[in-house]
Short mmCIF file of C-alpha atoms in Angstrom, two decimals:
data_model
loop_
_atom_site.label_atom_id
_atom_site.label_comp_id
_atom_site.label_asym_id
_atom_site.label_seq_id
_atom_site.Cartn_x
_atom_site.Cartn_y
_atom_site.Cartn_z
CA MET A 15 8.40 41.69 -0.05
CA ALA A 16 6.33 38.71 1.00
CA THR A 17 8.03 35.41 1.67
CA THR A 18 6.67 31.93 1.39
CA ALA A 19 6.24 29.28 4.02
CA GLY A 20 9.07 26.85 4.34
CA ARG A 21 11.59 29.01 2.41
CA GLY A 22 14.68 30.79 3.56
CA GLY A 23 14.41 33.71 1.11
CA GLY A 24 11.67 35.80 -0.43
CA TYR A 25 10.18 34.99 -3.83
CA PRO A 26 7.38 37.43 -4.63
CA ASP A 27 4.48 36.54 -6.86
CA ARG A 28 1.81 38.51 -8.64
CA GLY A 29 -0.30 38.84 -5.51
CA GLY A 30 2.52 39.17 -3.01
CA ASN A 31 1.57 36.04 -1.09
CA GLY A 32 3.73 33.37 -2.64
CA VAL A 33 1.00 31.93 -4.86
CA GLY A 34 1.16 31.19 -8.53
CA ARG A 35 4.90 31.12 -9.18
CA TRP A 36 7.14 28.26 -10.19
CA GLY A 37 9.69 29.40 -7.59
CA GLY A 38 7.61 27.83 -4.82
CA ILE A 39 7.30 24.31 -6.16
CA PHE A 40 10.02 23.08 -3.81
CA ASP A 41 8.62 24.73 -0.67
CA ARG A 42 8.72 22.30 2.23
CA LYS A 43 6.05 21.83 4.87
CA ARG A 44 7.85 22.70 8.09
CA GLY A 45 7.27 22.80 11.81
CA LYS A 46 4.29 25.17 11.98
CA GLN A 47 2.22 23.39 9.34
CA LEU A 48 3.20 19.93 10.58
CA LYS A 49 2.32 20.82 14.15
CA SER A 50 -1.06 22.19 13.12
CA ASP A 51 -1.81 18.86 11.43
CA ASP A 52 -0.54 16.86 14.41
CA ASP A 53 -2.63 18.84 16.88
CA GLY A 54 -5.75 17.84 14.99
CA GLY A 55 -6.96 21.36 14.62
CA SER A 56 -6.69 21.10 10.87
CA GLY A 57 -7.97 17.66 10.25
CA GLY A 58 -10.25 16.47 13.01
CA LEU A 59 -9.01 12.87 12.74
CA ARG A 60 -9.25 11.05 16.06
CA ARG A 61 -6.42 9.17 17.81
CA ALA A 62 -7.98 5.77 18.41
CA VAL A 63 -5.50 3.19 17.07
CA GLY A 64 -3.30 1.27 19.53
CA ALA A 65 -0.06 -0.70 19.11
CA LEU A 66 -1.80 -4.05 18.57
CA ASP A 67 -4.11 -2.51 15.99
CA LEU A 68 -1.11 -1.04 14.14
CA MET A 69 0.67 -4.38 14.04
CA ALA A 70 -2.52 -5.99 12.79
CA LEU A 71 -2.85 -3.31 10.12
CA GLY A 72 0.65 -4.08 8.89
CA ILE A 73 0.00 -7.82 8.79
CA GLY A 74 -3.52 -7.32 7.51
CA GLY A 75 -2.32 -5.11 4.68
CA THR A 76 0.41 -7.53 3.65
CA ILE A 77 -0.68 -11.16 3.98
CA GLY A 78 -3.31 -11.61 1.31
CA THR A 79 -3.31 -11.74 -2.45
CA GLY A 80 0.50 -11.79 -2.57
CA ILE A 81 0.72 -15.24 -1.01
CA PHE A 82 -2.73 -16.58 -1.87
CA VAL A 83 -2.88 -15.47 -5.52
CA ILE A 84 0.24 -13.75 -6.93
CA ILE A 85 2.41 -16.75 -6.01
CA GLY A 86 0.61 -18.56 -8.84
CA GLU A 87 1.50 -15.74 -11.24
CA ALA A 88 5.17 -15.62 -10.18
CA ILE A 89 6.13 -19.25 -9.63
CA GLY A 90 6.26 -19.94 -13.36
CA LYS A 91 9.09 -17.40 -13.64
CA SER A 92 11.18 -18.74 -10.75
CA GLY A 93 10.24 -22.33 -10.02
CA PRO A 94 11.12 -23.45 -6.45
CA ALA A 95 13.51 -20.48 -6.27
CA ILE A 96 10.43 -18.41 -5.47
CA ILE A 97 11.59 -18.93 -1.89
CA LEU A 98 14.57 -16.72 -2.72
CA SER A 99 12.26 -14.34 -4.58
CA PHE A 100 10.25 -13.78 -1.40
CA ALA A 101 13.47 -13.30 0.57
CA LEU A 102 14.82 -10.78 -1.97
CA ALA A 103 11.60 -8.79 -1.95
CA GLY A 104 11.59 -8.87 1.86
CA ILE A 105 15.20 -7.67 2.11
CA THR A 106 14.39 -4.85 -0.30
CA CYS A 107 11.55 -3.81 1.97
CA VAL A 108 13.58 -3.96 5.19
CA PHE A 109 15.70 -0.95 4.25
CA SER A 110 12.62 0.99 3.14
CA ALA A 111 10.76 -0.03 6.30
CA LEU A 112 13.54 1.44 8.43
CA SER A 113 13.26 4.72 6.52
CA TYR A 114 9.46 4.71 6.85
CA SER A 115 9.81 4.11 10.59
CA GLU A 116 12.13 7.09 11.13
CA LEU A 117 9.91 9.48 9.19
CA ALA A 118 6.67 8.11 10.65
CA ALA A 119 7.91 8.59 14.22
CA ALA A 120 9.36 12.04 13.51
CA ILE A 121 6.39 13.24 11.41
CA PRO A 122 3.31 11.42 12.82
CA ILE A 123 0.93 12.96 10.29
CA SER A 124 -1.59 11.34 7.98
CA GLY A 125 -0.36 10.96 4.43
CA SER A 126 2.55 8.49 4.56
CA ALA A 127 5.23 9.06 1.88
CA TYR A 128 3.31 12.08 0.55
CA THR A 129 3.66 13.94 3.85
CA TYR A 130 7.27 12.81 4.33
CA SER A 131 8.19 14.07 0.87
CA TYR A 132 6.46 17.38 1.60
CA ALA A 133 8.66 17.82 4.67
CA THR A 134 11.89 16.74 2.98
CA LEU A 135 11.91 17.14 -0.81
CA GLY A 136 9.32 19.87 -1.34
CA GLU A 137 5.83 20.33 -2.69
CA LEU A 138 6.33 19.21 -6.30
CA VAL A 139 7.92 15.93 -5.26
CA ALA A 140 5.23 15.48 -2.61
CA TRP A 141 2.54 15.98 -5.22
CA ILE A 142 4.19 13.47 -7.55
CA ILE A 143 4.48 10.84 -4.82
CA GLY A 144 0.95 11.53 -3.58
CA TRP A 145 -0.42 11.17 -7.08
CA ASP A 146 1.63 8.00 -7.44
CA LEU A 147 0.27 6.61 -4.16
CA ILE A 148 -3.29 7.18 -5.31
CA ILE A 149 -2.82 4.82 -8.25
CA GLU A 150 -0.69 2.42 -6.20
CA TYR A 151 -3.30 2.00 -3.49
CA GLY A 152 -6.27 2.09 -5.85
CA PHE A 153 -4.92 -0.55 -8.21
CA SER A 154 -3.73 -2.57 -5.22
CA VAL A 155 -7.21 -2.79 -3.77
CA SER A 156 -8.60 -3.67 -7.20
CA THR A 157 -6.00 -6.42 -7.68
CA ILE A 158 -6.67 -7.89 -4.27
CA ALA A 159 -10.42 -7.87 -4.84
CA VAL A 160 -9.99 -9.73 -8.15
CA GLY A 161 -8.10 -12.47 -6.30
CA TRP A 162 -10.89 -12.64 -3.73
CA GLY A 163 -13.40 -13.38 -6.48
CA GLY A 164 -11.34 -16.35 -7.70
CA TYR A 165 -11.25 -17.96 -4.27
CA LEU A 166 -14.97 -17.36 -3.70
CA LYS A 167 -15.76 -19.10 -6.97
CA ASP A 168 -13.63 -22.08 -5.97
CA LEU A 169 -15.19 -22.33 -2.50
CA LEU A 170 -18.78 -22.17 -3.74
CA ASP A 171 -18.05 -24.86 -6.32
CA SER A 172 -16.48 -27.16 -3.73
CA LEU A 173 -18.99 -26.71 -0.93
CA PHE A 174 -22.27 -26.30 -2.78
CA SER A 175 -21.50 -27.39 -6.37
CA ILE A 176 -22.32 -23.88 -7.52
CA ASN A 177 -20.31 -23.24 -10.65
CA LEU A 178 -20.43 -19.51 -11.20
CA PRO A 179 -19.98 -18.45 -14.82
CA ASP A 180 -16.84 -16.59 -15.85
CA ALA A 181 -19.04 -13.84 -17.24
CA ILE A 182 -19.72 -12.53 -13.71
CA THR A 183 -16.53 -13.68 -11.91
CA ALA A 184 -13.78 -12.48 -14.28
CA PRO A 185 -13.03 -9.21 -16.03
CA PRO A 186 -12.66 -8.72 -19.79
CA GLY A 187 -9.33 -10.16 -20.90
CA ASP A 188 -9.54 -12.99 -18.36
CA GLY A 189 -12.48 -14.73 -20.03
CA GLY A 190 -15.30 -12.82 -18.39
CA THR A 191 -17.48 -9.74 -18.76
CA VAL A 192 -17.54 -8.18 -15.30
CA ASN A 193 -16.23 -9.35 -11.90
CA LEU A 194 -19.27 -8.63 -9.79
CA PHE A 195 -17.93 -10.30 -6.66
CA ALA A 196 -14.71 -8.27 -6.64
CA ALA A 197 -16.72 -5.07 -6.96
CA GLY A 198 -19.09 -6.24 -4.23
CA LEU A 199 -16.22 -6.80 -1.80
CA VAL A 200 -14.90 -3.27 -2.33
CA LEU A 201 -18.32 -1.75 -1.69
CA ALA A 202 -18.80 -3.85 1.47
CA VAL A 203 -15.45 -2.71 2.86
CA MET A 204 -16.38 0.87 1.99
CA CYS A 205 -19.38 0.58 4.29
CA LEU A 206 -17.18 -0.73 7.11
CA LEU A 207 -14.74 2.16 6.75
CA LEU A 208 -17.59 4.63 6.90
CA ALA A 209 -18.45 3.22 10.34
CA GLY A 210 -15.23 4.68 11.81
CA VAL A 211 -11.54 3.96 12.31
CA ARG A 212 -11.94 2.20 15.66
CA GLU A 213 -14.55 -0.17 14.26
CA SER A 214 -12.49 -0.82 11.14
CA THR A 215 -9.25 -1.61 12.98
CA ARG A 216 -10.96 -3.90 15.46
CA ALA A 217 -12.59 -5.84 12.63
CA ASN A 218 -9.21 -6.05 10.91
CA THR A 219 -7.55 -7.49 14.03
CA VAL A 220 -10.07 -10.35 14.12
CA LEU A 221 -9.51 -11.05 10.41
CA VAL A 222 -5.73 -11.05 10.87
CA LEU A 223 -5.77 -13.56 13.72
CA THR A 224 -8.03 -15.85 11.69
CA LYS A 225 -5.85 -15.85 8.58
CA LEU A 226 -2.66 -16.42 10.57
CA LEU A 227 -4.19 -19.53 12.13
CA ILE A 228 -5.17 -20.84 8.70
CA LEU A 229 -1.68 -20.25 7.30
CA VAL A 230 -0.18 -22.09 10.29
CA PHE A 231 -2.51 -24.98 9.40
CA PHE A 232 -1.20 -24.93 5.81
CA ILE A 233 2.43 -24.90 6.95
CA VAL A 234 1.87 -27.85 9.30
CA ILE A 235 0.15 -29.86 6.56
CA GLY A 236 2.95 -29.01 4.12
CA ILE A 237 5.67 -30.13 6.52
CA THR A 238 3.92 -33.42 7.31
CA HIS A 239 3.39 -34.22 3.59
CA PHE A 240 6.75 -32.97 2.36
CA THR A 241 8.34 -34.22 -0.89
CA GLY A 242 11.91 -33.06 -1.41
CA HIS A 243 12.26 -33.81 -5.13
CA HIS A 244 9.73 -31.07 -5.93
CA PHE A 245 12.59 -28.62 -5.39
CA LYS A 246 14.57 -29.92 -8.39
CA PRO A 247 15.51 -28.09 -10.52
CA PHE A 248 15.60 -25.28 -7.98
CA ALA A 249 15.97 -22.35 -10.38
CA PRO A 250 14.90 -23.56 -13.85
CA HIS A 251 15.07 -20.05 -15.32
CA GLY A 252 18.25 -18.98 -13.55
CA THR A 253 18.90 -15.84 -11.56
CA SER A 254 16.91 -13.67 -13.95
CA GLY A 255 13.77 -15.74 -13.36
CA THR A 256 14.21 -15.46 -9.61
CA VAL A 257 14.63 -11.68 -9.78
CA ASP A 258 11.73 -11.28 -12.22
CA ALA A 259 9.50 -13.18 -9.80
CA ALA A 260 10.72 -10.98 -6.93
CA ALA A 261 9.74 -7.87 -8.90
CA LEU A 262 6.24 -9.28 -9.36
CA ILE A 263 5.69 -10.57 -5.81
CA PHE A 264 7.05 -7.34 -4.37
CA PHE A 265 3.35 -6.48 -4.53
CA ALA A 266 2.91 -8.89 -1.62
CA TYR A 267 4.86 -6.63 0.73
CA ILE A 268 3.30 -3.20 0.37
CA GLY A 269 1.00 -3.51 3.38
CA PHE A 270 3.47 -2.14 5.92
CA ASP A 271 3.33 1.12 3.97
CA ALA A 272 -0.31 1.48 5.04
CA VAL A 273 0.67 1.53 8.73
CA SER A 274 2.33 4.91 8.21
CA THR A 275 -0.94 6.42 6.99
CA THR A 276 -2.34 6.15 10.53
CA GLY A 277 -0.02 8.89 11.83
CA GLU A 278 -2.83 11.17 13.03
CA GLU A 279 -4.97 8.34 14.39
CA ALA A 280 -2.37 6.35 16.36
CA ASP A 281 -2.50 6.72 20.16
CA ASN A 282 1.28 6.87 20.57
CA PRO A 283 2.73 7.27 17.06
CA GLN A 284 6.34 7.96 18.07
CA ARG A 285 6.60 4.58 19.79
CA ASP A 286 4.03 2.43 18.04
CA LEU A 287 4.48 3.28 14.35
CA PRO A 288 8.03 1.85 14.08
CA ILE A 289 6.87 -1.26 15.95
CA GLY A 290 3.93 -1.72 13.60
CA ILE A 291 5.96 -1.13 10.44
CA ILE A 292 9.08 -3.19 11.17
CA GLY A 293 7.44 -5.85 13.32
CA SER A 294 4.76 -6.66 10.77
CA LEU A 295 7.29 -6.80 7.91
CA ILE A 296 9.56 -9.27 9.73
CA LEU A 297 6.68 -11.52 10.71
CA VAL A 298 5.18 -11.45 7.23
CA THR A 299 8.48 -12.31 5.53
CA ILE A 300 8.92 -15.36 7.78
CA VAL A 301 5.37 -16.50 7.07
CA TYR A 302 5.77 -16.05 3.30
CA ILE A 303 8.95 -18.13 3.15
CA LEU A 304 7.47 -20.92 5.30
CA VAL A 305 4.30 -21.02 3.18
CA ALA A 306 6.34 -21.15 -0.05
CA VAL A 307 8.46 -24.03 1.29
CA ALA A 308 5.35 -25.90 2.44
CA ALA A 309 3.56 -25.35 -0.88
CA ILE A 310 6.45 -26.64 -3.00
CA GLY A 311 6.88 -29.56 -0.63
CA LEU A 312 3.27 -30.50 -1.30
CA VAL A 313 3.19 -30.30 -5.11
CA PRO A 314 5.43 -29.52 -8.10
CA THR A 315 5.46 -25.85 -9.02
CA SER A 316 3.64 -26.64 -12.28
CA VAL A 317 0.47 -27.36 -10.27
CA MET A 318 0.41 -23.81 -8.88
CA ASP A 319 1.64 -22.06 -12.04
CA GLY A 320 -1.21 -19.86 -13.29
CA ALA A 321 -3.77 -21.28 -10.82
CA ASP A 322 -6.49 -18.94 -9.59
CA ALA A 323 -6.22 -20.47 -6.09
CA PRO A 324 -2.67 -21.89 -5.92
CA LEU A 325 -2.56 -22.76 -2.22
CA THR A 326 -5.90 -24.49 -2.42
CA GLU A 327 -4.67 -26.55 -5.38
CA ALA A 328 -1.46 -27.39 -3.52
CA ILE A 329 -3.17 -28.74 -0.42
CA ARG A 330 -5.86 -30.59 -2.35
CA GLN A 331 -3.48 -32.37 -4.68
CA GLY A 332 -0.52 -32.81 -2.35
CA ALA A 333 -1.94 -33.68 1.06
CA GLY A 334 -4.54 -36.34 0.20
CA LEU A 335 -6.88 -35.01 2.88
CA GLY A 336 -9.92 -34.52 0.70
CA ASP A 337 -11.65 -31.35 -0.33
CA TRP A 338 -12.13 -30.10 3.22
CA ALA A 339 -8.49 -29.01 3.54
CA GLY A 340 -8.71 -27.06 0.30
CA ASP A 341 -11.95 -25.49 1.47
CA ILE A 342 -10.22 -24.24 4.61
CA MET A 343 -7.53 -22.60 2.47
CA SER A 344 -10.11 -20.97 0.22
CA PHE A 345 -11.92 -19.64 3.27
CA GLY A 346 -8.60 -18.41 4.67
CA ALA A 347 -7.89 -16.62 1.41
CA LEU A 348 -11.24 -14.86 1.55
CA ILE A 349 -10.52 -13.69 5.10
CA ALA A 350 -6.96 -12.65 4.24
CA ILE A 351 -7.88 -10.74 1.13
CA THR A 352 -10.75 -8.96 2.86
CA SER A 353 -8.30 -7.75 5.51
CA VAL A 354 -5.88 -6.43 2.88
CA VAL A 355 -8.63 -4.62 1.00
CA LEU A 356 -9.69 -2.97 4.26
CA THR A 357 -6.17 -1.85 5.18
CA ILE A 358 -5.04 -0.55 1.78
CA TYR A 359 -8.35 1.17 1.05
CA TYR A 360 -8.13 2.88 4.45
CA GLY A 361 -4.59 4.06 3.69
CA GLN A 362 -5.59 5.50 0.33
CA THR A 363 -8.36 7.62 1.83
CA ARG A 364 -5.96 9.12 4.41
CA ILE A 365 -3.34 10.01 1.82
CA PHE A 366 -5.88 11.73 -0.40
CA PHE A 367 -7.38 13.45 2.64
CA SER A 368 -3.97 15.01 3.35
CA MET A 369 -3.62 16.15 -0.26
CA CYS A 370 -7.07 17.74 -0.18
CA ARG A 371 -6.35 19.43 3.13
CA ASP A 372 -3.19 20.98 1.71
CA GLY A 373 -5.19 22.63 -1.08
CA LEU A 374 -3.57 20.71 -3.96
CA VAL A 375 -6.68 18.89 -5.20
CA PRO A 376 -9.61 20.53 -7.03
CA ALA A 377 -12.66 20.63 -4.73
CA GLY A 378 -10.36 19.48 -1.93
CA ARG A 379 -12.18 21.42 0.78
CA TRP A 380 -15.48 19.82 -0.23
CA LEU A 381 -13.96 16.36 -0.53
CA SER A 382 -12.20 16.51 2.86
CA LYS A 383 -15.45 16.91 4.78
CA LEU A 384 -15.53 14.67 7.86
CA SER A 385 -18.49 12.68 9.13
CA PRO A 386 -19.53 12.79 12.82
CA ARG A 387 -17.39 9.63 13.21
CA HIS A 388 -14.31 11.56 12.00
CA VAL A 389 -14.21 9.75 8.65
CA PRO A 390 -13.50 11.56 5.34
CA ILE A 391 -16.86 10.43 4.06
CA ARG A 392 -16.82 11.86 0.53
CA ILE A 393 -13.30 10.62 -0.21
CA THR A 394 -14.24 7.15 1.06
CA LEU A 395 -17.33 7.06 -1.15
CA LEU A 396 -15.49 8.39 -4.19
CA PHE A 397 -12.69 5.84 -4.05
CA GLY A 398 -15.06 3.02 -3.19
CA ILE A 399 -17.01 3.54 -6.41
CA LEU A 400 -13.93 4.03 -8.60
CA ILE A 401 -12.06 1.02 -7.18
CA ALA A 402 -15.12 -1.21 -7.51
CA ILE A 403 -15.31 -0.33 -11.21
CA MET A 404 -11.62 -1.14 -11.71
CA ALA A 405 -11.92 -4.44 -9.84
CA ALA A 406 -14.86 -5.39 -12.03
CA LEU A 407 -13.24 -4.62 -15.37
CA ILE A 408 -9.38 -4.80 -15.29
CA PRO A 409 -7.40 -8.10 -15.52
CA LEU A 410 -5.27 -9.15 -12.52
CA SER A 411 -1.83 -9.29 -14.16
CA GLU A 412 -2.07 -5.75 -15.56
CA LEU A 413 -3.14 -4.40 -12.19
CA ALA A 414 -0.32 -6.06 -10.23
CA GLU A 415 2.58 -4.55 -12.18
CA LEU A 416 1.14 -1.03 -11.98
CA VAL A 417 0.93 -1.44 -8.22
CA ASN A 418 4.54 -2.59 -8.05
CA ILE A 419 6.03 0.35 -9.93
CA GLY A 420 4.06 2.79 -7.79
CA THR A 421 5.20 1.08 -4.59
CA LEU A 422 8.85 0.98 -5.61
CA PHE A 423 8.76 4.66 -6.60
CA ALA A 424 7.30 5.59 -3.20
CA PHE A 425 9.90 3.53 -1.35
CA LEU A 426 12.67 5.13 -3.39
CA LEU A 427 11.65 8.65 -2.38
CA VAL A 428 11.17 7.73 1.27
CA ASN A 429 14.75 6.39 1.42
CA ILE A 430 16.04 9.57 -0.19
CA GLY A 431 13.87 11.64 2.14
CA VAL A 432 15.58 10.26 5.25
CA ILE A 433 18.98 11.38 3.94
CA VAL A 434 17.71 14.81 2.95
CA LEU A 435 15.90 15.49 6.24
CA ARG A 436 18.94 14.43 8.28
CA ARG A 437 20.85 17.18 6.48
CA LEU A 438 18.16 19.86 6.45
CA GLU A 439 16.78 19.28 9.96
CA PRO A 440 19.62 17.70 11.96
CA ASP A 441 18.11 18.77 15.31
CA MET A 442 14.63 17.35 14.64
CA GLU A 443 13.44 14.95 17.33
CA ARG A 444 13.66 11.40 15.96
CA PRO A 445 12.23 8.77 18.33
CA PHE A 446 13.45 6.12 15.87
CA ARG A 447 16.60 6.48 13.80
CA VAL A 448 17.73 4.45 10.79
CA PRO A 449 21.21 3.03 11.53
CA PHE A 450 24.16 3.69 9.25
CA VAL A 451 22.71 6.67 7.37
CA PRO A 452 23.21 7.25 4.47
CA ILE A 453 24.34 3.67 3.73
CA PHE A 454 21.11 1.84 4.61
CA PRO A 455 18.77 4.30 2.82
CA LEU A 456 21.05 4.24 -0.25
CA ILE A 457 20.94 0.42 -0.30
CA GLY A 458 17.14 0.57 -0.04
CA ALA A 459 16.95 3.09 -2.89
CA ALA A 460 19.31 1.05 -5.09
CA LEU A 461 17.31 -2.14 -4.56
CA CYS A 462 14.09 -0.32 -5.49
CA ILE A 463 15.67 0.99 -8.70
CA TYR A 464 16.96 -2.50 -9.55
CA LEU A 465 13.54 -4.11 -9.18
CA MET A 466 11.93 -1.30 -11.17
CA THR A 467 14.19 -2.14 -14.12
CA LYS A 468 12.69 -5.64 -14.14
CA LEU A 469 9.17 -4.43 -14.86
CA GLN A 470 7.74 -4.46 -18.37
CA GLY A 471 7.95 -1.49 -20.72
CA THR A 472 4.16 -1.21 -20.93
CA THR A 473 4.05 -0.76 -17.16
CA TRP A 474 6.46 2.17 -17.44
CA TRP A 475 4.56 4.05 -20.12
CA ARG A 476 1.23 3.58 -18.34
CA PHE A 477 2.86 4.89 -15.17
CA GLY A 478 4.33 7.80 -17.14
CA ILE A 479 0.92 8.75 -18.52
CA TRP A 480 -0.54 8.77 -15.02
CA LEU A 481 2.26 11.00 -13.72
CA ALA A 482 1.86 13.36 -16.71
CA ILE A 483 -1.84 13.78 -15.87
CA GLY A 484 -0.88 14.54 -12.27
CA LEU A 485 1.67 17.16 -13.30
CA LEU A 486 -0.94 18.92 -15.42
CA ILE A 487 -3.33 19.08 -12.45
CA TYR A 488 -0.57 20.51 -10.27
CA ALA A 489 0.53 23.02 -12.91
CA PHE A 490 -2.95 24.41 -13.54
CA TYR A 491 -4.47 24.06 -10.06
CA GLY A 492 -2.31 22.81 -7.19
CA ARG A 493 0.49 25.37 -7.36
CA PHE A 494 -2.04 28.23 -7.30
CA HIS A 495 -4.02 26.87 -4.33
CA SER A 496 -1.35 25.35 -2.11
CA ARG A 497 -1.90 26.26 1.54
CA VAL A 498 1.81 25.98 2.21
CA HIS A 499 2.40 28.71 -0.35
CA ARG A 500 -0.25 30.85 1.28
CA ASP A 501 1.10 30.10 4.79
CA LEU A 502 -2.43 29.32 5.98
CA GLU A 503 -3.53 26.68 8.43
CA PRO A 504 -5.39 23.90 6.57
CA GLU A 505 -9.10 24.30 7.16
CA PRO A 506 -11.29 21.46 5.92
CA GLU A 507 -14.99 21.63 6.66
CA PRO A 508 -15.83 20.72 10.27
CA ALA A 509 -17.70 17.54 11.06
CA SER A 510 -21.42 17.83 10.80
#
């Protein structure tokens, strides 16, 4: 009787090799498969990302649209209490970041929460979370690119008196026809990613340093032009408004997730991944709160409510420095958002690469082909085109909530995964360990569930439809072609 990989007992199937039966949907990817991925023999990804690059990826993937754009969407719900909203979202992420750090150091494989779920909760859960991450990252990049278009329009109008029409700078539903500039940004970043991971991360580091300097400039201006009465009333919509805003701006924190996707390309993943994940989250949370305080000190929250470029409006109307200060903020937003697009897009390609390599995606072997620069070229091209179309045609507010529910769902499973793996693999080497297990992961999971309940009903049914489509693909393809079921080493096409 044949047995399946990652299972203690034998469950025969029609062909005797563990394929094509529902009994294997909870098979876990264990030591042999994980080691084959880590050794690079199965993937061909190159270790070329250092500690500084990882920290920059975390910051680069986080500081962007969340603070430059989404703050204008959320501040109407919370008022000045948006400061607490940022803190609540950050605290929610801290527990999840600890769980990510433990799994990333113990399982330094490309794929982030998808790979961690495969090793802890089994193949079906891994497929669900991988499918979820695809929409999370894809809609995230689209959302960020839409925000980039708004700041570009503002900057061109201020510097050169070029008033671009809404028809080409906004999607349908937001007063336009097609957001050409958002789509153009996605395609430009696609070209950079095709150049290679080393080139991409170095470019991201430069972008991150630039945007941090610009945000420091904003904070200094806000402190020197501070007006205290802008903070009254502090929470005009009560606790519910503060929490609702936190659920929306949670989108601003998902960048540290992308650090974990570099598992196979980090030089020293056991040491550097926890540093990149936790360090970037702490720094970003501090920056967010300082920027929010400075912004409200500059102008009443009504000025930023619904603004396409809220920080630019704040510094222009509150500092009295002329248009040049606002132009600096618009330029900073363009830099920041470009960096986030680069980081999240990169992460998405690595997650899907892992899913293809594991045999769960139709045409996965063809899609996972690597270029001579060790880049999954076909996956990068595929997502670049699809994301550009979404950025051109879907309104910002609808994109943001879909990203949030996908992120929260991923964080929820990662927290649960730490508890499960501690029980199933107690002797596994863990260079980083979450303290107070299972208490901390359970707190992280509970906070994720709480914020998920604050999202709109339409967001839930759209998310449900996406998951239903994914389950159909798994039922009719993935479970029959899983390489874990077949106990085969993953074998994508070699670089050519």
